[in-house]
Amino acid sequence: MRSKTLSTGYKMPMIGLGTVGFAEGETYPAVRAASKAGYRHFDCAFMYGNEAEIGQAIADVMKEDGIKRSDLFITSKLWNSFHKPEDVREGLEKSLADLQVDYLDLYLMHWPVALRKGVLKPRSAEDYLTLDEVPLMDTWRALEDCFDDGSVNTIGVANFSTQKLDSLIMEARVAPAVNQVELHPFFQQNDLRSYCLHNNIALTAFFPLARGVPADLSESKRTDVVLTHPVIEEIAEKHGATPAQVALKWSIQNGIIVVPKSSNPGRLAENIATLEYDLDEHDMARIAQLDRKRRRATGASNYFLPGSPYTWENLWDEPRPE
Ligand SMILES: NC(=O)c1ccc[n+]([C@@H]2O[C@H](COP(=O)([O-])OP(=O)(O)OC[C@H]3O[C@@H](n4cnc5c(N)ncnc54)[C@H](OP(=O)(O)O)[C@@H]3O)[C@@H](O)[C@H]2O)c1
């Protein structure tokens, strides 16, 4: 499988399995099916609440399918409630134990947001800590320590703006090698892409399929969904591919790593088969026109509750859209 060489020298497969949102009992079979389909990269997080199931599936993959730990690329993410430097190690140890591994290939700071210890999802103002109380740089220094002792091969961030990356890079001893952000044909993040390219930070796209197709999609709304947009459908038809393959290929051809989630064996195979054909310049130019510059993962339901120190403006470092 094609991979990207990170600033730390490690190779990260361009396609990984997204692991958020599996229904009860779906995680283990999805990871086993993904491994059978050829996935070696798994995008996990403490927050997703299923690392123990993933860990069991990975242990069984290694035992029964003859796959070695060194063949796998396992990412996890430090949850916001472990941001105090003295708590970072505990967050990491929990993920390592649940995933049944003794190191991670990549560990990301999940959000530039700090929550009180023990809080999974904030419910009131008391659940937040400000970035003055727990500066991102202090959390990053603790992640650098995890990098130094070999518990993680590479460290990075998620949901970071160019401004936040810039501040981090200025003071960091170990530069962030990856930023994982929402990115797909309707939200193309051109400025962030240029910044990351210039600073040797690999981008991973979450929501690379823009979350698939809603079950109740009406005919009149098809242009509001990436996978049913006529441009994506036409390009797919031209290449004898599927809309999902076109969306993923668009990211990959732009040098962006993708982590599509599926629990369906057919779609798992479909998504990883993306690498077999190339989009031409005309296709890429047409998709470039689809950018709506509107994020879906706004953080609003978690981070902007009354009394929260976080706002659209200070989280994303951009004005809130009308
Ligand atoms: N860093 C962050 O803050 C952050 C935030 C969100 C997500 N993530 C990561 O990014 C991953 C991907 O995001 P996501 O899972 O929310 O969205 P996604 O991968 O864009 O879309 C997943 C949806 O698309 C469907 N799907 C998968 N393959 C398909 C295909 N070939 N054709 C049609 N539909 C298809 C899936 O349904 P089925 O399962 O039924 O196939 C699922 O409903 C997550 O799993 C997680 O690992 C990170």
mmCIF file of N, CA and C and ligand atoms in Angstrom, residues 16-22 26 30 39 42-45 48 77 79 108-111 157-159 179-184 204-214 227 242-245 248 258-272 296-297 303 316, ligand 1:
data_model
loop_
_atom_site.group_PDB
_atom_site.id
_atom_site.type_symbol
_atom_site.label_atom_id
_atom_site.label_comp_id
_atom_site.label_asym_id
_atom_site.label_seq_id
_atom_site.Cartn_x
_atom_site.Cartn_y
_atom_site.Cartn_z
ATOM 1 N N GLY A 16 -6.293 4.472 6.091
ATOM 2 C CA GLY A 16 -6.445 3.772 7.361
ATOM 3 C C GLY A 16 -7.915 3.578 7.642
ATOM 4 N N LEU A 17 -8.199 2.744 8.619
ATOM 5 C CA LEU A 17 -9.599 2.531 8.993
ATOM 6 C C LEU A 17 -10.001 3.538 10.063
ATOM 7 N N GLY A 18 -11.020 4.340 9.796
ATOM 8 C CA GLY A 18 -11.613 5.198 10.820
ATOM 9 C C GLY A 18 -12.404 4.322 11.773
ATOM 10 N N THR A 19 -12.382 4.643 13.063
ATOM 11 C CA THR A 19 -13.010 3.711 14.014
ATOM 12 C C THR A 19 -14.052 4.357 14.918
ATOM 13 N N VAL A 20 -14.518 5.555 14.558
ATOM 14 C CA VAL A 20 -15.540 6.162 15.414
ATOM 15 C C VAL A 20 -16.940 5.756 14.936
ATOM 16 N N GLY A 21 -17.818 5.509 15.896
ATOM 17 C CA GLY A 21 -19.229 5.358 15.544
ATOM 18 C C GLY A 21 -19.680 3.966 15.137
ATOM 19 N N PHE A 22 -18.896 2.938 15.427
ATOM 20 C CA PHE A 22 -19.404 1.586 15.172
ATOM 21 C C PHE A 22 -20.535 1.287 16.155
ATOM 22 N N GLU A 26 -19.937 -4.073 16.566
ATOM 23 C CA GLU A 26 -19.455 -3.959 15.178
ATOM 24 C C GLU A 26 -17.944 -3.778 15.078
ATOM 25 N N ALA A 30 -15.335 -5.483 12.304
ATOM 26 C CA ALA A 30 -14.896 -4.505 11.286
ATOM 27 C C ALA A 30 -13.372 -4.492 11.196
ATOM 28 N N TYR A 39 -6.118 -3.541 5.134
ATOM 29 C CA TYR A 39 -5.820 -2.365 5.968
ATOM 30 C C TYR A 39 -4.744 -2.731 6.985
ATOM 31 N N PHE A 42 -4.791 1.853 11.483
ATOM 32 C CA PHE A 42 -6.030 1.964 12.257
ATOM 33 C C PHE A 42 -6.023 3.292 13.023
ATOM 34 N N ASP A 43 -7.069 4.074 12.809
ATOM 35 C CA ASP A 43 -7.159 5.398 13.418
ATOM 36 C C ASP A 43 -8.070 5.340 14.641
ATOM 37 N N CYS A 44 -7.459 5.292 15.812
ATOM 38 C CA CYS A 44 -8.221 5.056 17.043
ATOM 39 C C CYS A 44 -8.185 6.291 17.934
ATOM 40 N N ALA A 45 -8.938 6.252 19.013
ATOM 41 C CA ALA A 45 -8.894 7.324 20.012
ATOM 42 C C ALA A 45 -9.536 6.832 21.299
ATOM 43 N N TYR A 48 -13.283 7.388 21.496
ATOM 44 C CA TYR A 48 -14.250 6.579 20.747
ATOM 45 C C TYR A 48 -14.807 5.422 21.592
ATOM 46 N N LYS A 77 -5.343 8.922 20.145
ATOM 47 C CA LYS A 77 -5.417 10.363 20.409
ATOM 48 C C LYS A 77 -5.624 10.622 21.896
ATOM 49 N N TRP A 79 -7.119 12.295 24.876
ATOM 50 C CA TRP A 79 -8.375 13.016 25.088
ATOM 51 C C TRP A 79 -8.134 14.297 25.897
ATOM 52 N N LEU A 108 -1.819 11.609 18.768
ATOM 53 C CA LEU A 108 -2.255 12.970 18.443
ATOM 54 C C LEU A 108 -2.912 13.634 19.650
ATOM 55 N N MET A 109 -2.708 14.924 19.803
ATOM 56 C CA MET A 109 -3.525 15.703 20.731
ATOM 57 C C MET A 109 -4.868 15.884 20.008
ATOM 58 N N HIS A 110 -5.957 15.352 20.588
ATOM 59 C CA HIS A 110 -7.216 15.212 19.834
ATOM 60 C C HIS A 110 -7.852 16.566 19.486
ATOM 61 N N TRP A 111 -7.800 17.511 20.417
ATOM 62 C CA TRP A 111 -8.376 18.854 20.197
ATOM 63 C C TRP A 111 -7.526 19.884 20.940
ATOM 64 N N VAL A 157 -1.011 16.419 16.075
ATOM 65 C CA VAL A 157 -2.179 17.110 16.629
ATOM 66 C C VAL A 157 -3.386 16.851 15.732
ATOM 67 N N ALA A 158 -4.530 17.300 16.175
ATOM 68 C CA ALA A 158 -5.743 17.229 15.354
ATOM 69 C C ALA A 158 -6.547 18.502 15.603
ATOM 70 N N ASN A 159 -7.264 18.918 14.602
ATOM 71 C CA ASN A 159 -8.130 20.093 14.699
ATOM 72 C C ASN A 159 -7.352 21.355 15.044
ATOM 73 N N ASN A 179 -1.195 16.667 11.282
ATOM 74 C CA ASN A 179 -2.387 17.356 11.773
ATOM 75 C C ASN A 179 -3.580 16.633 11.148
ATOM 76 N N GLN A 180 -4.479 16.128 11.985
ATOM 77 C CA GLN A 180 -5.669 15.429 11.463
ATOM 78 C C GLN A 180 -6.854 16.390 11.539
ATOM 79 N N VAL A 181 -7.453 16.645 10.389
ATOM 80 C CA VAL A 181 -8.533 17.644 10.318
ATOM 81 C C VAL A 181 -9.643 17.170 9.395
ATOM 82 N N GLU A 182 -10.798 17.815 9.506
ATOM 83 C CA GLU A 182 -11.865 17.556 8.534
ATOM 84 C C GLU A 182 -11.392 18.018 7.152
ATOM 85 N N LEU A 183 -11.540 17.158 6.171
ATOM 86 C CA LEU A 183 -11.106 17.515 4.807
ATOM 87 C C LEU A 183 -11.779 16.593 3.795
ATOM 88 N N HIS A 184 -12.464 17.179 2.838
ATOM 89 C CA HIS A 184 -13.152 16.419 1.785
ATOM 90 C C HIS A 184 -13.517 17.394 0.674
ATOM 91 N N THR A 204 -3.918 14.393 7.717
ATOM 92 C CA THR A 204 -4.848 13.268 7.624
ATOM 93 C C THR A 204 -6.248 13.852 7.541
ATOM 94 N N ALA A 205 -7.030 13.352 6.576
ATOM 95 C CA ALA A 205 -8.405 13.824 6.416
ATOM 96 C C ALA A 205 -9.338 12.966 7.251
ATOM 97 N N PHE A 206 -10.049 13.622 8.206
ATOM 98 C CA PHE A 206 -11.194 12.891 8.776
ATOM 99 C C PHE A 206 -12.454 13.346 8.052
ATOM 100 N N PHE A 207 -13.492 12.548 8.121
ATOM 101 C CA PHE A 207 -14.686 12.710 7.274
ATOM 102 C C PHE A 207 -14.277 12.692 5.785
ATOM 103 N N PRO A 208 -13.380 11.790 5.357
ATOM 104 C CA PRO A 208 -12.931 11.852 3.954
ATOM 105 C C PRO A 208 -14.059 11.532 2.981
ATOM 106 N N LEU A 209 -15.121 10.884 3.494
ATOM 107 C CA LEU A 209 -16.301 10.606 2.659
ATOM 108 C C LEU A 209 -17.421 11.584 3.011
ATOM 109 N N ALA A 210 -17.037 12.640 3.744
ATOM 110 C CA ALA A 210 -18.032 13.610 4.209
ATOM 111 C C ALA A 210 -19.203 12.900 4.894
ATOM 112 N N ARG A 211 -18.893 11.806 5.554
ATOM 113 C CA ARG A 211 -19.833 11.021 6.373
ATOM 114 C C ARG A 211 -20.840 10.201 5.579
ATOM 115 N N GLY A 212 -20.541 9.920 4.314
ATOM 116 C CA GLY A 212 -21.388 9.004 3.547
ATOM 117 C C GLY A 212 -22.689 9.654 3.103
ATOM 118 N N VAL A 213 -23.700 8.814 2.904
ATOM 119 C CA VAL A 213 -24.981 9.284 2.339
ATOM 120 C C VAL A 213 -26.077 9.087 3.394
ATOM 121 N N PRO A 214 -26.768 10.163 3.790
ATOM 122 C CA PRO A 214 -27.840 9.984 4.782
ATOM 123 C C PRO A 214 -28.910 9.021 4.260
ATOM 124 N N LEU A 227 -21.003 12.316 -1.884
ATOM 125 C CA LEU A 227 -21.054 11.044 -2.623
ATOM 126 C C LEU A 227 -22.210 10.956 -3.625
ATOM 127 N N THR A 242 -16.419 4.022 -7.922
ATOM 128 C CA THR A 242 -17.574 4.459 -7.136
ATOM 129 C C THR A 242 -17.321 5.891 -6.646
ATOM 130 N N PRO A 243 -18.381 6.617 -6.264
ATOM 131 C CA PRO A 243 -18.185 7.972 -5.726
ATOM 132 C C PRO A 243 -17.234 7.990 -4.526
ATOM 133 N N ALA A 244 -17.320 6.985 -3.658
ATOM 134 C CA ALA A 244 -16.423 6.963 -2.492
ATOM 135 C C ALA A 244 -14.967 6.850 -2.955
ATOM 136 N N GLN A 245 -14.724 6.034 -3.963
ATOM 137 C CA GLN A 245 -13.356 5.883 -4.466
ATOM 138 C C GLN A 245 -12.838 7.196 -5.046
ATOM 139 N N LEU A 248 -12.012 9.605 -2.083
ATOM 140 C CA LEU A 248 -10.771 9.220 -1.389
ATOM 141 C C LEU A 248 -9.554 9.488 -2.268
ATOM 142 N N VAL A 258 -6.031 9.375 4.323
ATOM 143 C CA VAL A 258 -7.477 9.311 4.597
ATOM 144 C C VAL A 258 -7.788 8.162 5.565
ATOM 145 N N VAL A 259 -8.813 8.376 6.395
ATOM 146 C CA VAL A 259 -9.204 7.327 7.345
ATOM 147 C C VAL A 259 -10.724 7.090 7.285
ATOM 148 N N PRO A 260 -11.208 6.571 6.132
ATOM 149 C CA PRO A 260 -12.643 6.313 6.030
ATOM 150 C C PRO A 260 -13.078 5.215 6.993
ATOM 151 N N LYS A 261 -14.271 5.394 7.551
ATOM 152 C CA LYS A 261 -14.836 4.377 8.441
ATOM 153 C C LYS A 261 -15.877 3.575 7.673
ATOM 154 N N SER A 262 -15.858 2.267 7.831
ATOM 155 C CA SER A 262 -16.984 1.448 7.391
ATOM 156 C C SER A 262 -17.031 0.184 8.225
ATOM 157 N N SER A 263 -18.253 -0.306 8.412
ATOM 158 C CA SER A 263 -18.381 -1.593 9.101
ATOM 159 C C SER A 263 -18.796 -2.652 8.089
ATOM 160 N N ASN A 264 -18.867 -2.253 6.835
ATOM 161 C CA ASN A 264 -19.400 -3.137 5.800
ATOM 162 C C ASN A 264 -18.244 -3.729 4.986
ATOM 163 N N PRO A 265 -18.077 -5.066 4.977
ATOM 164 C CA PRO A 265 -16.914 -5.666 4.304
ATOM 165 C C PRO A 265 -16.783 -5.238 2.834
ATOM 166 N N GLY A 266 -17.910 -5.112 2.138
ATOM 167 C CA GLY A 266 -17.855 -4.704 0.730
ATOM 168 C C GLY A 266 -17.285 -3.295 0.586
ATOM 169 N N ARG A 267 -17.733 -2.390 1.449
ATOM 170 C CA ARG A 267 -17.245 -1.011 1.386
ATOM 171 C C ARG A 267 -15.808 -0.892 1.863
ATOM 172 N N LEU A 268 -15.451 -1.709 2.843
ATOM 173 C CA LEU A 268 -14.048 -1.705 3.302
ATOM 174 C C LEU A 268 -13.137 -2.030 2.121
ATOM 175 N N ALA A 269 -13.520 -3.037 1.352
ATOM 176 C CA ALA A 269 -12.714 -3.444 0.187
ATOM 177 C C ALA A 269 -12.758 -2.355 -0.885
ATOM 178 N N GLU A 270 -13.948 -1.802 -1.089
ATOM 179 C CA GLU A 270 -14.113 -0.730 -2.088
ATOM 180 C C GLU A 270 -13.206 0.463 -1.752
ATOM 181 N N ASN A 271 -13.183 0.843 -0.484
ATOM 182 C CA ASN A 271 -12.430 2.046 -0.096
ATOM 183 C C ASN A 271 -10.928 1.849 -0.226
ATOM 184 N N ILE A 272 -10.467 0.652 0.049
ATOM 185 C CA ILE A 272 -9.011 0.444 -0.024
ATOM 186 C C ILE A 272 -8.568 0.173 -1.474
ATOM 187 N N ARG A 296 -18.104 20.771 9.010
ATOM 188 C CA ARG A 296 -19.207 20.056 9.667
ATOM 189 C C ARG A 296 -18.839 19.768 11.114
ATOM 190 N N ALA A 297 -17.574 19.399 11.324
ATOM 191 C CA ALA A 297 -17.127 19.131 12.693
ATOM 192 C C ALA A 297 -16.767 20.473 13.321
ATOM 193 N N TYR A 303 -18.053 22.183 22.692
ATOM 194 C CA TYR A 303 -17.107 23.174 23.211
ATOM 195 C C TYR A 303 -17.679 24.562 23.420
ATOM 196 N N TRP A 316 -11.149 27.956 16.206
ATOM 197 C CA TRP A 316 -10.743 27.779 14.802
ATOM 198 C C TRP A 316 -9.863 28.912 14.276
HETATM 199 N N1 LIG B 1 -9.662 13.924 14.869
HETATM 200 C C1 LIG B 1 -10.955 14.129 15.000
HETATM 201 O O1 LIG B 1 -11.405 15.043 15.714
HETATM 202 C C2 LIG B 1 -11.903 13.239 14.258
HETATM 203 C C3 LIG B 1 -13.253 13.607 14.129
HETATM 204 C C4 LIG B 1 -14.098 12.764 13.428
HETATM 205 C C5 LIG B 1 -13.616 11.596 12.860
HETATM 206 N N2 LIG B 1 -12.302 11.239 13.022
HETATM 207 C C6 LIG B 1 -11.754 9.996 12.406
HETATM 208 O O2 LIG B 1 -12.073 10.016 11.025
HETATM 209 C C7 LIG B 1 -12.747 8.785 10.693
HETATM 210 C C8 LIG B 1 -13.690 8.992 9.531
HETATM 211 O O3 LIG B 1 -14.745 9.855 9.864
HETATM 212 P P1 LIG B 1 -16.262 9.352 9.874
HETATM 213 O O4 LIG B 1 -16.260 7.919 10.149
HETATM 214 O O5 LIG B 1 -17.020 10.195 10.791
HETATM 215 O O6 LIG B 1 -16.746 9.725 8.397
HETATM 216 P P2 LIG B 1 -16.446 9.131 6.929
HETATM 217 O O7 LIG B 1 -15.372 8.117 6.941
HETATM 218 O O8 LIG B 1 -16.333 10.312 6.019
HETATM 219 O O9 LIG B 1 -17.838 8.449 6.575
HETATM 220 C C9 LIG B 1 -18.268 7.283 7.222
HETATM 221 C C10 LIG B 1 -19.660 6.982 6.704
HETATM 222 O O10 LIG B 1 -19.604 6.661 5.310
HETATM 223 C C11 LIG B 1 -20.171 5.366 5.077
HETATM 224 N N3 LIG B 1 -19.353 4.726 4.049
HETATM 225 C C12 LIG B 1 -18.138 4.119 4.195
HETATM 226 N N4 LIG B 1 -17.690 3.673 3.014
HETATM 227 C C13 LIG B 1 -18.635 3.985 2.105
HETATM 228 C C14 LIG B 1 -18.737 3.771 0.708
HETATM 229 N N5 LIG B 1 -17.775 3.157 0.037
HETATM 230 N N6 LIG B 1 -19.861 4.231 0.088
HETATM 231 C C15 LIG B 1 -20.846 4.862 0.767
HETATM 232 N N7 LIG B 1 -20.791 5.089 2.086
HETATM 233 C C16 LIG B 1 -19.693 4.661 2.759
HETATM 234 C C17 LIG B 1 -20.107 4.661 6.411
HETATM 235 O O11 LIG B 1 -21.181 3.761 6.558
HETATM 236 P P3 LIG B 1 -20.951 2.158 6.802
HETATM 237 O O12 LIG B 1 -20.156 2.020 8.057
HETATM 238 O O13 LIG B 1 -22.333 1.664 6.901
HETATM 239 O O14 LIG B 1 -20.233 1.649 5.580
HETATM 240 C C18 LIG B 1 -20.274 5.806 7.412
HETATM 241 O O15 LIG B 1 -21.643 6.106 7.583
HETATM 242 C C19 LIG B 1 -13.448 8.414 11.989
HETATM 243 O O16 LIG B 1 -13.913 7.089 11.970
HETATM 244 C C20 LIG B 1 -12.349 8.711 12.989
HETATM 245 O O17 LIG B 1 -11.391 7.667 13.000
HETATM 246 C C21 LIG B 1 -11.448 12.060 13.691
#
